[in-house]
mmCIF file of C-alpha atoms in Angstrom:
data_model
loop_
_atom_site.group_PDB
_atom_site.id
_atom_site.type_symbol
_atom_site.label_atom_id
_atom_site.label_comp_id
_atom_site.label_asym_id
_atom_site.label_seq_id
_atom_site.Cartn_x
_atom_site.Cartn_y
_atom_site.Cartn_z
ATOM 1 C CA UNK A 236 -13.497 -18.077 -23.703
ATOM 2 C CA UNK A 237 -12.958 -15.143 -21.461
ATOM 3 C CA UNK A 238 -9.713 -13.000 -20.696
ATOM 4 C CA UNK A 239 -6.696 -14.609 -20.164
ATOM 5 C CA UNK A 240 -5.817 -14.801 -16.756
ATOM 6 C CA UNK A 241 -3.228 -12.047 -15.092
ATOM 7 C CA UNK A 242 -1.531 -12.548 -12.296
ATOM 8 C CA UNK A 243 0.214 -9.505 -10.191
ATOM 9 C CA UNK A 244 2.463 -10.538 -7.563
ATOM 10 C CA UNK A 245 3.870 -7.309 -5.372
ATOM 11 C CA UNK A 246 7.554 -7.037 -3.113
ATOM 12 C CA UNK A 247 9.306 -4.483 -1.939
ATOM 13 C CA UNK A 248 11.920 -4.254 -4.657
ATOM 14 C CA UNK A 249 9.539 -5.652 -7.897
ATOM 15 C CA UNK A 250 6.263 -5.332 -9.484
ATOM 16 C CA UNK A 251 5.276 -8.620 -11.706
ATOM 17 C CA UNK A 252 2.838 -9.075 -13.997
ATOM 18 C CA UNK A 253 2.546 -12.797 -15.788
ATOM 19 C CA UNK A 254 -0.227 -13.333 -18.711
ATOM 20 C CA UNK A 255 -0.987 -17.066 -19.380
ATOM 21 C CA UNK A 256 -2.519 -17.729 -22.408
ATOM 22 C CA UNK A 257 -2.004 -15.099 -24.983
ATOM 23 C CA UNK A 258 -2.205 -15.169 -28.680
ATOM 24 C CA UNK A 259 0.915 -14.953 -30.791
ATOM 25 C CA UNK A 260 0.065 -11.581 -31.652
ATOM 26 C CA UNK A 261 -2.863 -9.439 -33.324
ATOM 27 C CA UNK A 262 -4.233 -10.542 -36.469
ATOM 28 C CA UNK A 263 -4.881 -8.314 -39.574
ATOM 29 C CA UNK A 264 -7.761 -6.063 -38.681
ATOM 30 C CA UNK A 265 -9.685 -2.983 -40.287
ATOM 31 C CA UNK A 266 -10.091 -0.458 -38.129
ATOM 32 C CA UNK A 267 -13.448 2.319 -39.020
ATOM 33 C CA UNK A 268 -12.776 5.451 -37.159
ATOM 34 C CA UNK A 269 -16.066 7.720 -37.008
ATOM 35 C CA UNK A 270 -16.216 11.073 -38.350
ATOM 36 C CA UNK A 271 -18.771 13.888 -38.883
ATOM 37 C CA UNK A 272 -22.109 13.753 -39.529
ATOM 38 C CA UNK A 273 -22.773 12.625 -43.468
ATOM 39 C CA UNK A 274 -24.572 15.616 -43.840
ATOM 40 C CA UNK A 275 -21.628 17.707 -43.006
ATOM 41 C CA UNK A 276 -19.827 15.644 -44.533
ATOM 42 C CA UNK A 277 -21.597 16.040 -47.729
ATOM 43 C CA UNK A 278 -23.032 18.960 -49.205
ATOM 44 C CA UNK A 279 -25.854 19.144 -52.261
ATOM 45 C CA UNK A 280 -25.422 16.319 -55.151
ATOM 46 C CA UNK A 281 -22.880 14.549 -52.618
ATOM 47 C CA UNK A 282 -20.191 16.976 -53.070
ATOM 48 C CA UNK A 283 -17.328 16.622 -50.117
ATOM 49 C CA UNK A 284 -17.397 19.553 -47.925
ATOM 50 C CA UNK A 285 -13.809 20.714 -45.642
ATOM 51 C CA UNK A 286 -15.517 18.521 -43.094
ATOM 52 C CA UNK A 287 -15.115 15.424 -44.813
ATOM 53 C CA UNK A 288 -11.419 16.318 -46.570
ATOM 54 C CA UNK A 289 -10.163 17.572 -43.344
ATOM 55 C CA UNK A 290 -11.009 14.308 -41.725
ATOM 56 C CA UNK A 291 -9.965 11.951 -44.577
ATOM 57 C CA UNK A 292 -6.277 13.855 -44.557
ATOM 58 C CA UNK A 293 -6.068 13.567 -40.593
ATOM 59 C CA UNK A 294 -7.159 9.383 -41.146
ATOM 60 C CA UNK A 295 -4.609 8.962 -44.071
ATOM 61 C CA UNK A 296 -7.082 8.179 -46.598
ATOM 62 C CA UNK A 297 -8.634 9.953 -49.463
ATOM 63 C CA UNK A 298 -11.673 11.325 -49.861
ATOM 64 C CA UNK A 299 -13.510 8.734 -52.144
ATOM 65 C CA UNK A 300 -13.009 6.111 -49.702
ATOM 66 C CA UNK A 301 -15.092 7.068 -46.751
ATOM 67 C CA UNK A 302 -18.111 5.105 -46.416
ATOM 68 C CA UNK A 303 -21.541 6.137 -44.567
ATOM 69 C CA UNK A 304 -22.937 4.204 -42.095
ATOM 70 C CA UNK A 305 -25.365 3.797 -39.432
ATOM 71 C CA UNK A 306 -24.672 4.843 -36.200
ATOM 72 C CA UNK A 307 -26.993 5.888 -32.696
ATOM 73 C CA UNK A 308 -29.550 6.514 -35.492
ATOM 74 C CA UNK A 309 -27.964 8.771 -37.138
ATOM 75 C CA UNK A 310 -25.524 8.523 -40.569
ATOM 76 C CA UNK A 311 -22.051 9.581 -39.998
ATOM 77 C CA UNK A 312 -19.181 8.784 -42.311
ATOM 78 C CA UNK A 313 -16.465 6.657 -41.078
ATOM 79 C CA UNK A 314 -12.423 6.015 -42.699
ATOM 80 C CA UNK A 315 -11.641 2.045 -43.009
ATOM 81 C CA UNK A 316 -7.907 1.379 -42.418
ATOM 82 C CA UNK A 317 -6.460 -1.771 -42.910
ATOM 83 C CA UNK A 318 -4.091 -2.746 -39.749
ATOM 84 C CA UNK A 319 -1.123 -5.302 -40.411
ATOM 85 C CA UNK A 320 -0.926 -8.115 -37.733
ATOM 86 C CA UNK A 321 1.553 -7.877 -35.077
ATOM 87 C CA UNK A 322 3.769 -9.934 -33.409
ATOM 88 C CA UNK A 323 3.288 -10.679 -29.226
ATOM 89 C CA UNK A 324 7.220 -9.771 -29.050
ATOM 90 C CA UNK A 325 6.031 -6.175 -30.794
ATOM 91 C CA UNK A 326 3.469 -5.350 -28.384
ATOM 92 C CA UNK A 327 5.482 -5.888 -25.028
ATOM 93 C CA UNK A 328 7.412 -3.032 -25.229
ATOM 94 C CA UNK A 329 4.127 -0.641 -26.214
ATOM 95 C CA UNK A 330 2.312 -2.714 -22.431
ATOM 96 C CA UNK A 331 5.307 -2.178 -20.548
ATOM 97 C CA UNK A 332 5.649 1.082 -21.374
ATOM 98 C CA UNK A 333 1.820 1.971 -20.689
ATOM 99 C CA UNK A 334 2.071 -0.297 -17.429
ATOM 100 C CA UNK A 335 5.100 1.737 -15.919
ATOM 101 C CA UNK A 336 3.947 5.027 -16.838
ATOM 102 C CA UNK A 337 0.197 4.156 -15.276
ATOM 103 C CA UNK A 338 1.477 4.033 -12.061
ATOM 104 C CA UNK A 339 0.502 6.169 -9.473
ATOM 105 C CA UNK A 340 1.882 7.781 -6.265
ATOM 106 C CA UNK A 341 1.397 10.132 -3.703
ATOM 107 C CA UNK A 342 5.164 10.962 -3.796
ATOM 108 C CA UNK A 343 7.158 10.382 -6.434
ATOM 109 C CA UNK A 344 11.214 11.261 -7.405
ATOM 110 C CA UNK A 345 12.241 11.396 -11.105
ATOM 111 C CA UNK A 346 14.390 8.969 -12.185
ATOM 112 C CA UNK A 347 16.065 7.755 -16.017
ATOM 113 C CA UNK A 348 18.578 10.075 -18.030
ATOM 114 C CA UNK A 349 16.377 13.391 -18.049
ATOM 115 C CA UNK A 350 13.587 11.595 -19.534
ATOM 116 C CA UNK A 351 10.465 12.173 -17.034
ATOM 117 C CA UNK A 352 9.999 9.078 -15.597
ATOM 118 C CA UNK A 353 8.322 9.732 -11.598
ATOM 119 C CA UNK A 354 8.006 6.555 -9.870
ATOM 120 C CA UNK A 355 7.703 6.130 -6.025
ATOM 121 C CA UNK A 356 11.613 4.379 -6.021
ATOM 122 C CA UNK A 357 14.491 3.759 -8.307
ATOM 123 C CA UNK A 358 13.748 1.475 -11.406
ATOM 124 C CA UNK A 359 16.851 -0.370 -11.124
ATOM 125 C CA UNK A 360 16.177 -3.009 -13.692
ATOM 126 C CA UNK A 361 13.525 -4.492 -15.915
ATOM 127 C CA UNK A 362 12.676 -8.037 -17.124
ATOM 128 C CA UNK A 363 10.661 -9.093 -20.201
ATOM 129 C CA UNK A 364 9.969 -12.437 -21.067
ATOM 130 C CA UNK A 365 7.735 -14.334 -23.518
ATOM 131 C CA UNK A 366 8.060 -17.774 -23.017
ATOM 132 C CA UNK A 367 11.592 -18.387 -23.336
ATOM 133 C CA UNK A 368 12.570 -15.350 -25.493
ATOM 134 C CA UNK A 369 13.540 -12.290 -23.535
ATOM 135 C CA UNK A 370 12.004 -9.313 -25.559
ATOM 136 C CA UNK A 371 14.634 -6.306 -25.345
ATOM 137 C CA UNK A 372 13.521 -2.630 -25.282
ATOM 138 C CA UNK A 373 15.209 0.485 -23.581
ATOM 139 C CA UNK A 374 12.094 2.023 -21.075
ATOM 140 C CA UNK A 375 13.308 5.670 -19.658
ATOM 141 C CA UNK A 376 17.001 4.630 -20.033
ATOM 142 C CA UNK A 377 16.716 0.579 -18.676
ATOM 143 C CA UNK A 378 17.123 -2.096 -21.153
ATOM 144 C CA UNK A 379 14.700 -4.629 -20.569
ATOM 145 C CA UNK A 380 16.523 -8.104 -20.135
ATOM 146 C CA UNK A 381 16.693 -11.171 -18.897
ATOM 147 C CA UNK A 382 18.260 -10.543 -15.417
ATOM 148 C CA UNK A 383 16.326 -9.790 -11.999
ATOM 149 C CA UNK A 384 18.003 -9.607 -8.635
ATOM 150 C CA UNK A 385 17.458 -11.699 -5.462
ATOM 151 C CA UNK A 386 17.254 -10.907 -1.580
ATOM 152 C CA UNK A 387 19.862 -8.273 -0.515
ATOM 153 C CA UNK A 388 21.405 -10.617 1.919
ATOM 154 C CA UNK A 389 20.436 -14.097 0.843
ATOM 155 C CA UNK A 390 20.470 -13.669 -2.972
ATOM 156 C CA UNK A 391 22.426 -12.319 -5.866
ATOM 157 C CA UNK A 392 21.504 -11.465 -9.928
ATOM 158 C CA UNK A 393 18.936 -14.389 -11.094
ATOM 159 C CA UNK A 394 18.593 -15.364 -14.621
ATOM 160 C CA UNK A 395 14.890 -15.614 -15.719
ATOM 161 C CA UNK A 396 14.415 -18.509 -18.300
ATOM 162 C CA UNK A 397 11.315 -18.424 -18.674
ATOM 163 C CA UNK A 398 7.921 -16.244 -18.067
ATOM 164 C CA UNK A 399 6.758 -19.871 -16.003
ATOM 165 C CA UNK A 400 9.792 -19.691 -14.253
ATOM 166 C CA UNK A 401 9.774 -16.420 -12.790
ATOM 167 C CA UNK A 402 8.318 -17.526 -9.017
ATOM 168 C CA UNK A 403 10.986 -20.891 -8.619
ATOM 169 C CA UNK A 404 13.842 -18.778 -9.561
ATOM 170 C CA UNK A 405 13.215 -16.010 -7.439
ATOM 171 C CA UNK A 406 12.765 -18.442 -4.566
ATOM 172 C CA UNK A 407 16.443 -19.858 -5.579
ATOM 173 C CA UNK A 408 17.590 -16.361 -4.599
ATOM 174 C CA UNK A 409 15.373 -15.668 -1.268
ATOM 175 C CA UNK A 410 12.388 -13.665 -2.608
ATOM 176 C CA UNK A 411 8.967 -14.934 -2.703
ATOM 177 C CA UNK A 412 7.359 -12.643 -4.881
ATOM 178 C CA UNK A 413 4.228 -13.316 -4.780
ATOM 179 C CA UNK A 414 1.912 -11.239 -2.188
ATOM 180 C CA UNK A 415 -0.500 -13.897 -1.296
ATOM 181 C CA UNK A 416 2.138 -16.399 -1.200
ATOM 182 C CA UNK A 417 4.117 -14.599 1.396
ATOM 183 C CA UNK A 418 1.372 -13.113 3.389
ATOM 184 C CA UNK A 419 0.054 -17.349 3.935
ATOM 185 C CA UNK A 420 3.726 -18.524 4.734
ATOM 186 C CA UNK A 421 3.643 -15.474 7.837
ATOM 187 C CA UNK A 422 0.549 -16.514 8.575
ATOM 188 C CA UNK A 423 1.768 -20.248 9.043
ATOM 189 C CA UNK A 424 4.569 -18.814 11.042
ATOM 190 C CA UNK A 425 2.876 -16.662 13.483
ATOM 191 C CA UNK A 426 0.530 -19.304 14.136
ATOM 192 C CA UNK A 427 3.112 -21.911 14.910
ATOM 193 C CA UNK A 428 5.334 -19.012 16.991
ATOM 194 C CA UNK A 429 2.542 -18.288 18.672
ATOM 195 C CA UNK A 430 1.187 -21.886 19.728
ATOM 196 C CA UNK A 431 4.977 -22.238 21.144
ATOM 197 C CA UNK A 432 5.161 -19.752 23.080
ATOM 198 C CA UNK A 433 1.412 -20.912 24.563
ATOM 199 C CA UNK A 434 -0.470 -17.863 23.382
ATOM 200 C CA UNK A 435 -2.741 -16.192 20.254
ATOM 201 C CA UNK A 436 -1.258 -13.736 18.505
ATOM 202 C CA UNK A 437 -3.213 -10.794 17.393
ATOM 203 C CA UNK A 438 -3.224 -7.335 15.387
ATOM 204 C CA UNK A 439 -5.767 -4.492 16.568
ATOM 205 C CA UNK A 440 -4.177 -2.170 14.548
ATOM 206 C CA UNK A 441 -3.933 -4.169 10.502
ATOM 207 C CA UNK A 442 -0.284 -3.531 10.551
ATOM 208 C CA UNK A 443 -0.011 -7.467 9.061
ATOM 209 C CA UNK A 444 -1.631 -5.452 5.470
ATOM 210 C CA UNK A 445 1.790 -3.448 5.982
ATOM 211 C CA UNK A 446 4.257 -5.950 6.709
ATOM 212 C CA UNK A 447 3.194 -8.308 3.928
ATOM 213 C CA UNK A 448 4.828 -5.829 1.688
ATOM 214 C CA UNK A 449 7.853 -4.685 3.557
ATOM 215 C CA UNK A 450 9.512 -8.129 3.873
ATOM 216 C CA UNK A 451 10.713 -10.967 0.566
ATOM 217 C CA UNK A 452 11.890 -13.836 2.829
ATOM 218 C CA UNK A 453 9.787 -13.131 5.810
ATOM 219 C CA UNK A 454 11.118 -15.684 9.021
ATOM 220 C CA UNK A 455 8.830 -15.102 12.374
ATOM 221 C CA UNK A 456 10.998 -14.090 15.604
ATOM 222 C CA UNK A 457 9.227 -14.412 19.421
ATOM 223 C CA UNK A 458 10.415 -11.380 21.362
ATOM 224 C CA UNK A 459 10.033 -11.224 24.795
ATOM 225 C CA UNK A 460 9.011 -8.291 26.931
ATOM 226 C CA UNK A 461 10.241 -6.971 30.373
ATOM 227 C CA UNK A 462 7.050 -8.470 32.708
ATOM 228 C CA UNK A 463 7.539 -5.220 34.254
ATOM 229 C CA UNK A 464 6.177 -3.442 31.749
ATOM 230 C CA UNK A 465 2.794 -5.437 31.950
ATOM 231 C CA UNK A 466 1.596 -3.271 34.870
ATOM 232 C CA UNK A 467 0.891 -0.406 31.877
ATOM 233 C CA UNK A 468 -2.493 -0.548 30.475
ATOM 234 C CA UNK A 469 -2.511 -2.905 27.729
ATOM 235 C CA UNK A 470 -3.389 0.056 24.744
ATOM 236 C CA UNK A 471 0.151 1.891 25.874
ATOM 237 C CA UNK A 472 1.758 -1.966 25.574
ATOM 238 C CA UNK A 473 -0.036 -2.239 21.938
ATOM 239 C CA UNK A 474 0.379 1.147 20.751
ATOM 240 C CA UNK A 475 4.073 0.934 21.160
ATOM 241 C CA UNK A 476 3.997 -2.662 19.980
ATOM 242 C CA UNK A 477 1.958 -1.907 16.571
ATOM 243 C CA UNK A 478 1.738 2.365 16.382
ATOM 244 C CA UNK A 479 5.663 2.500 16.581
ATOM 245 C CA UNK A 480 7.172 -0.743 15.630
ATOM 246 C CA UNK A 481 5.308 -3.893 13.226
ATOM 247 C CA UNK A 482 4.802 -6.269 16.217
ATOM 248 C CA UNK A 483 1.580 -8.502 16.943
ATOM 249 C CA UNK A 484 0.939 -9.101 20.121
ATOM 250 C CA UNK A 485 0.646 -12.342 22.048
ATOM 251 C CA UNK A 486 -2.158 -13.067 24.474
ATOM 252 C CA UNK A 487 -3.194 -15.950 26.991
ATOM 253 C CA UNK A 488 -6.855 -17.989 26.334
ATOM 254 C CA UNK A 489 -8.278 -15.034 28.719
ATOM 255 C CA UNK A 490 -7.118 -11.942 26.335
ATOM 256 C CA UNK A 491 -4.737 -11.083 28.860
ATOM 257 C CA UNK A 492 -1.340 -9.967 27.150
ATOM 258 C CA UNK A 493 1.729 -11.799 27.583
ATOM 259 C CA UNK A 494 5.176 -10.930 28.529
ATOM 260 C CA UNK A 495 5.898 -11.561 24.614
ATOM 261 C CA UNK A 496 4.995 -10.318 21.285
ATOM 262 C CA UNK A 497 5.969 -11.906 17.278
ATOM 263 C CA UNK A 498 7.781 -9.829 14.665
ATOM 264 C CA UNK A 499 8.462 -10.762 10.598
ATOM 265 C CA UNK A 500 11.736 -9.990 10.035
ATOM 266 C CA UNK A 501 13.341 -9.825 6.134
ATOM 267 C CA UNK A 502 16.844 -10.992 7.409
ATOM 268 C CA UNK A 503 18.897 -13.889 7.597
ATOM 269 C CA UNK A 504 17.228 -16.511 9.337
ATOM 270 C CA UNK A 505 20.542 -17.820 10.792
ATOM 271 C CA UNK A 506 21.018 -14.993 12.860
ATOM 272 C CA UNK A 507 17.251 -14.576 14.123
ATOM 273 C CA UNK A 508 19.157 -14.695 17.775
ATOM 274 C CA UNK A 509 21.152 -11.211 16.894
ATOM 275 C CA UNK A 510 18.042 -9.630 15.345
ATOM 276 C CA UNK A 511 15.194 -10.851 17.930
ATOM 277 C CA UNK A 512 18.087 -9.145 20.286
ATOM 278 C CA UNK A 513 17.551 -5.943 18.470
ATOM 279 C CA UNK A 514 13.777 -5.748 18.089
ATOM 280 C CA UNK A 515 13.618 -6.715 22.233
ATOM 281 C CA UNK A 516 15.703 -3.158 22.773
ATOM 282 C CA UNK A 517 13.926 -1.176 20.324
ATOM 283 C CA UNK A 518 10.591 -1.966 21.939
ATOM 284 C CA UNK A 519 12.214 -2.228 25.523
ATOM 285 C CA UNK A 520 13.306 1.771 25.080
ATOM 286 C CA UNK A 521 10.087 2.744 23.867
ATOM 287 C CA UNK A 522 8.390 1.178 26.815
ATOM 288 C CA UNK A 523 10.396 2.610 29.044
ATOM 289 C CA UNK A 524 9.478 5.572 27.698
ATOM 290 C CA UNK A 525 6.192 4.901 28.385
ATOM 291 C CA UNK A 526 6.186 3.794 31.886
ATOM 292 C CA UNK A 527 8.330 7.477 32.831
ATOM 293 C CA UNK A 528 5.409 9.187 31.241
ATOM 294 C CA UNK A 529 2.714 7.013 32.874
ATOM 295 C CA UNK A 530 4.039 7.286 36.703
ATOM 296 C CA UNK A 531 4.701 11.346 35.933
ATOM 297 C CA UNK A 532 0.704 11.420 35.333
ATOM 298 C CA UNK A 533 -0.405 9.236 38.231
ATOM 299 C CA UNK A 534 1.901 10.995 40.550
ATOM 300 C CA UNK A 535 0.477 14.333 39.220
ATOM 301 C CA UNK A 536 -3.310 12.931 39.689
ATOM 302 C CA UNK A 537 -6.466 13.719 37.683
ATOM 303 C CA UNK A 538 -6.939 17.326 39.115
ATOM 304 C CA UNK A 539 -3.487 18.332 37.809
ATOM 305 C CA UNK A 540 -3.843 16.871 34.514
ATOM 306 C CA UNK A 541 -7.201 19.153 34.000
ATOM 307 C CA UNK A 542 -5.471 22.146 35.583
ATOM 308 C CA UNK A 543 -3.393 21.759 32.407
ATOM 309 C CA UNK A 544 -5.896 21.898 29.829
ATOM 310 C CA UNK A 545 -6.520 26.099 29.893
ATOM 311 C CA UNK A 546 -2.899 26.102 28.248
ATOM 312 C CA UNK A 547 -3.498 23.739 25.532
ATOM 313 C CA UNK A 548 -5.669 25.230 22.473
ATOM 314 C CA UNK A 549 -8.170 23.013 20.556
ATOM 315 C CA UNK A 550 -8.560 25.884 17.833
ATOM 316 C CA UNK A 551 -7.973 29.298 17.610
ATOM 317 C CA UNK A 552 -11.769 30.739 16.878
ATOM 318 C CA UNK A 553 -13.057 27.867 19.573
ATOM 319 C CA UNK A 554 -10.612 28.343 22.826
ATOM 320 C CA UNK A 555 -8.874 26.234 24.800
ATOM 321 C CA UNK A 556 -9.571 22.641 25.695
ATOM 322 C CA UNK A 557 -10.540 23.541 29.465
ATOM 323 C CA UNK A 558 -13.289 25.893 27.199
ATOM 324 C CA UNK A 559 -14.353 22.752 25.157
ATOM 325 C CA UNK A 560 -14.498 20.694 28.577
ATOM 326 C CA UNK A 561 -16.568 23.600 30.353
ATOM 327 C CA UNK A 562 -19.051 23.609 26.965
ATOM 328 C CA UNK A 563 -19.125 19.574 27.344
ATOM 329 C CA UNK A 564 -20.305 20.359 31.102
ATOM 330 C CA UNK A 565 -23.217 22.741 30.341
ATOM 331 C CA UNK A 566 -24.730 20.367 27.332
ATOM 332 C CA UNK A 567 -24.328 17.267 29.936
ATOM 333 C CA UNK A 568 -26.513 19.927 32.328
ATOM 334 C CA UNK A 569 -28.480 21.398 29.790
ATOM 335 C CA UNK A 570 -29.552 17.621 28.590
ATOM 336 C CA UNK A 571 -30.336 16.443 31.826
ATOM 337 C CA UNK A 572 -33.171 18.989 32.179
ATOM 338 C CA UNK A 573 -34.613 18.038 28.863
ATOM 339 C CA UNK A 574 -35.193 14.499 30.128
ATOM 340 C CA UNK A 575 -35.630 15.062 33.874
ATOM 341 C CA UNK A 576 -32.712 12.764 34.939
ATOM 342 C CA UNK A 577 -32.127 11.739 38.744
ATOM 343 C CA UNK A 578 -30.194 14.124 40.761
ATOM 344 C CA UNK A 579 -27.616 10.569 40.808
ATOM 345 C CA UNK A 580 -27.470 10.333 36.969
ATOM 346 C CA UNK A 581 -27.127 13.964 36.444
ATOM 347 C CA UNK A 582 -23.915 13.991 38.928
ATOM 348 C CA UNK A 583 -22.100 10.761 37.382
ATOM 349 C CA UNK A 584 -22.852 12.331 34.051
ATOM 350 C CA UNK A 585 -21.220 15.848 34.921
ATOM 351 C CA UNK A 586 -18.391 14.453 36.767
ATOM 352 C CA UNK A 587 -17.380 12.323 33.767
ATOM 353 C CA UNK A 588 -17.666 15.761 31.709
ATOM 354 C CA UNK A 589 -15.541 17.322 33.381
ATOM 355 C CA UNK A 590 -13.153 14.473 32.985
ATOM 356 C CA UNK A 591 -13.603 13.453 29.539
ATOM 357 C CA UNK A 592 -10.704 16.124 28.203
ATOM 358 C CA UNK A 593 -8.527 15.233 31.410
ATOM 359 C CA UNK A 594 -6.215 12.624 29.286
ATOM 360 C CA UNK A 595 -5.139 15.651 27.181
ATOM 361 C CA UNK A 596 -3.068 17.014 29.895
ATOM 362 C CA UNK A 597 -1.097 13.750 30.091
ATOM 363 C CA UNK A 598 2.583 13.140 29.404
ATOM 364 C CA UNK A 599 1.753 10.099 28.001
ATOM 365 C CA UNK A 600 -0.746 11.086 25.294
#
């Protein structure tokens, strides 16, 4: 029939895992646990050696009831325990446990009352359901409940009354906790934003992958941009749009950028007027930025950006960049008498050498 199907639906604030279609519990079962080799086991006429009693004491069983089987080709003896059934409500604590303490992150902080737990945030609370029974169990000084919490702003403490309820009564609250449910409802929403505003939106960079996870009640808010700032070359406008901020941007049927750009935001949708307001300045300052830095480099020109590259150092051992530029220039030389290249091709090519490091000198980068 298969495993029974798992579910894992990832938010900011809560990781949930629902199982449909489990058991209600383990059945009896006899467990063999392999041990030495029967002829270390074993010694002339069958007599046990320390082999075989040390591993019959460490299995809980006695000597006489080890049994020789089988295995790989070879004969090895193996103890036979009995195991009693268990109850689904008795292994949830043992999974949760295993689940919590599996997880992995690059930086973690400790958290519980002195008892070791590292996780990435605080565990604030923890909810175990079967069905409709909640299954209590105390997990690095939490007591598993009943109880989750919704949306900062839009949602207070939720009752979970069942494992099948868990997605509706989130929703009740302002969460959609499900990953794939709230990456297709931004989706919807930047397409629609977009097609109002008469554009495409787009994202160069992947920072959707990002935002998918940073928001629970994601809304989509159409920002507008200074058309002033359009005259900067469209990777500056993107770069601060999707390298500083979590903006797509929007663009025309020709690829041409617009004076606008789309943003999720995790806020109250009633006051999407105050907090488009505040995304517009953010990216307004950084632009700003930009355009000082841009119109100090084409006022200072292309010959005083590469005067500046003999005080910048690509590497201690290798020099400075106006080295690394100068080595560039010989192997552009150097290559075009291996092939014989035109006196033309061989000047275009050195020339754009000699530029090629220029753009480190720049205020901007």
């Amino acid at each position: 029939l298969g495993e029974p199907p798992v579910e894992v639906s990832v938010a900011p604030r809560r990781i949930a895992v629902a199982v449909a279609g489990l058991p209600d519990g383990l059945p009896p079962a006899v467990r063999a646990v392999r041990g030495p080799a029967a002829e270390v086991a074993f010694g002339a006429g069958g007599a046990p050696t320390r082999a075989a009693e040390g591993f019959a004491r460490a299995q809980g069983v006695e000597v006489a009831d080890l049994v020789v089987r089988e295995d790989g080709g070879r004969r090895f003896v193996f103890a036979e325990r009995a195991e009693p059934g268990r109850a689904l409500d008795e292994l949830v604590p043992e999974v949760a446990a295993r689940m919590v303490g599996g997880l992995r992150f690059s930086k973690t902080m400790r958290w519980g009352e002195g008892t070791g737990l590292r996780f990435s945030r605080p565990v604030r609370w923890i909810v175990a359901k079967v069905d409709e029974r909640t299954v209590p169990f105390e997990l690095h000084g939490l007591v598993a409940g009943d109880v989750s919490r919704g949306h900062r702003f839009l949602g207070g403490p939720a009752v979970i009354p069942s494992a099948g309820a868990y997605h509706e009564r989130l929703r009740e609250v302002g969460v959609v906790a499900s990953h794939e449910r709230r990456r297709a409802q931004i989706e919807a929403g930047l397409d629609a934003a977009a097609a109002a505003a008469g554009g495409v939106w787009r994202d160069p960079r992947g920072v959707l992958d990002e935002v998918v996870f940073l928001v629970e009640w994601p809304s989509v808010i159409t920002g507008r941009i200074d058309p002033r700032h359009l005259r900067l070359p469209p990777r500056v406008l993107v770069t601060a749009m999707q390298g500083h901020q979590r903006y797509l941007p929007l663009e025309d049927e020709a690829g041409a950028l617009l004076p606008a750009f789309l943003a999720v935001s995790n806020g109250d949708p009633a006051h999407a007027e105050v907090i488009t307001r505040g995304n517009e300045d953010v990216l307004d300052a950084r632009l700003q930025d930009a355009a000082f830095s841009f119109d100090r480099d084409r006022d200072a020109g292309l010959r005083a950006l590469d005067a500046r590259l003999d005080a910048i150092v690509f590497h201690q051992r290798l020099g400075t960049m106006a080295q690394k530029r100068d080595r560039l220039v010989a192997l552009v030389d150097a290559l075009g008498d291996a092939v014989g290249a035109a006196p033309a091709a061989r000047a275009a090519a050195e020339a754009a050498a000699r530029l090629a490091k220029a753009d480190q000198g720049a205020v901007l980068v």
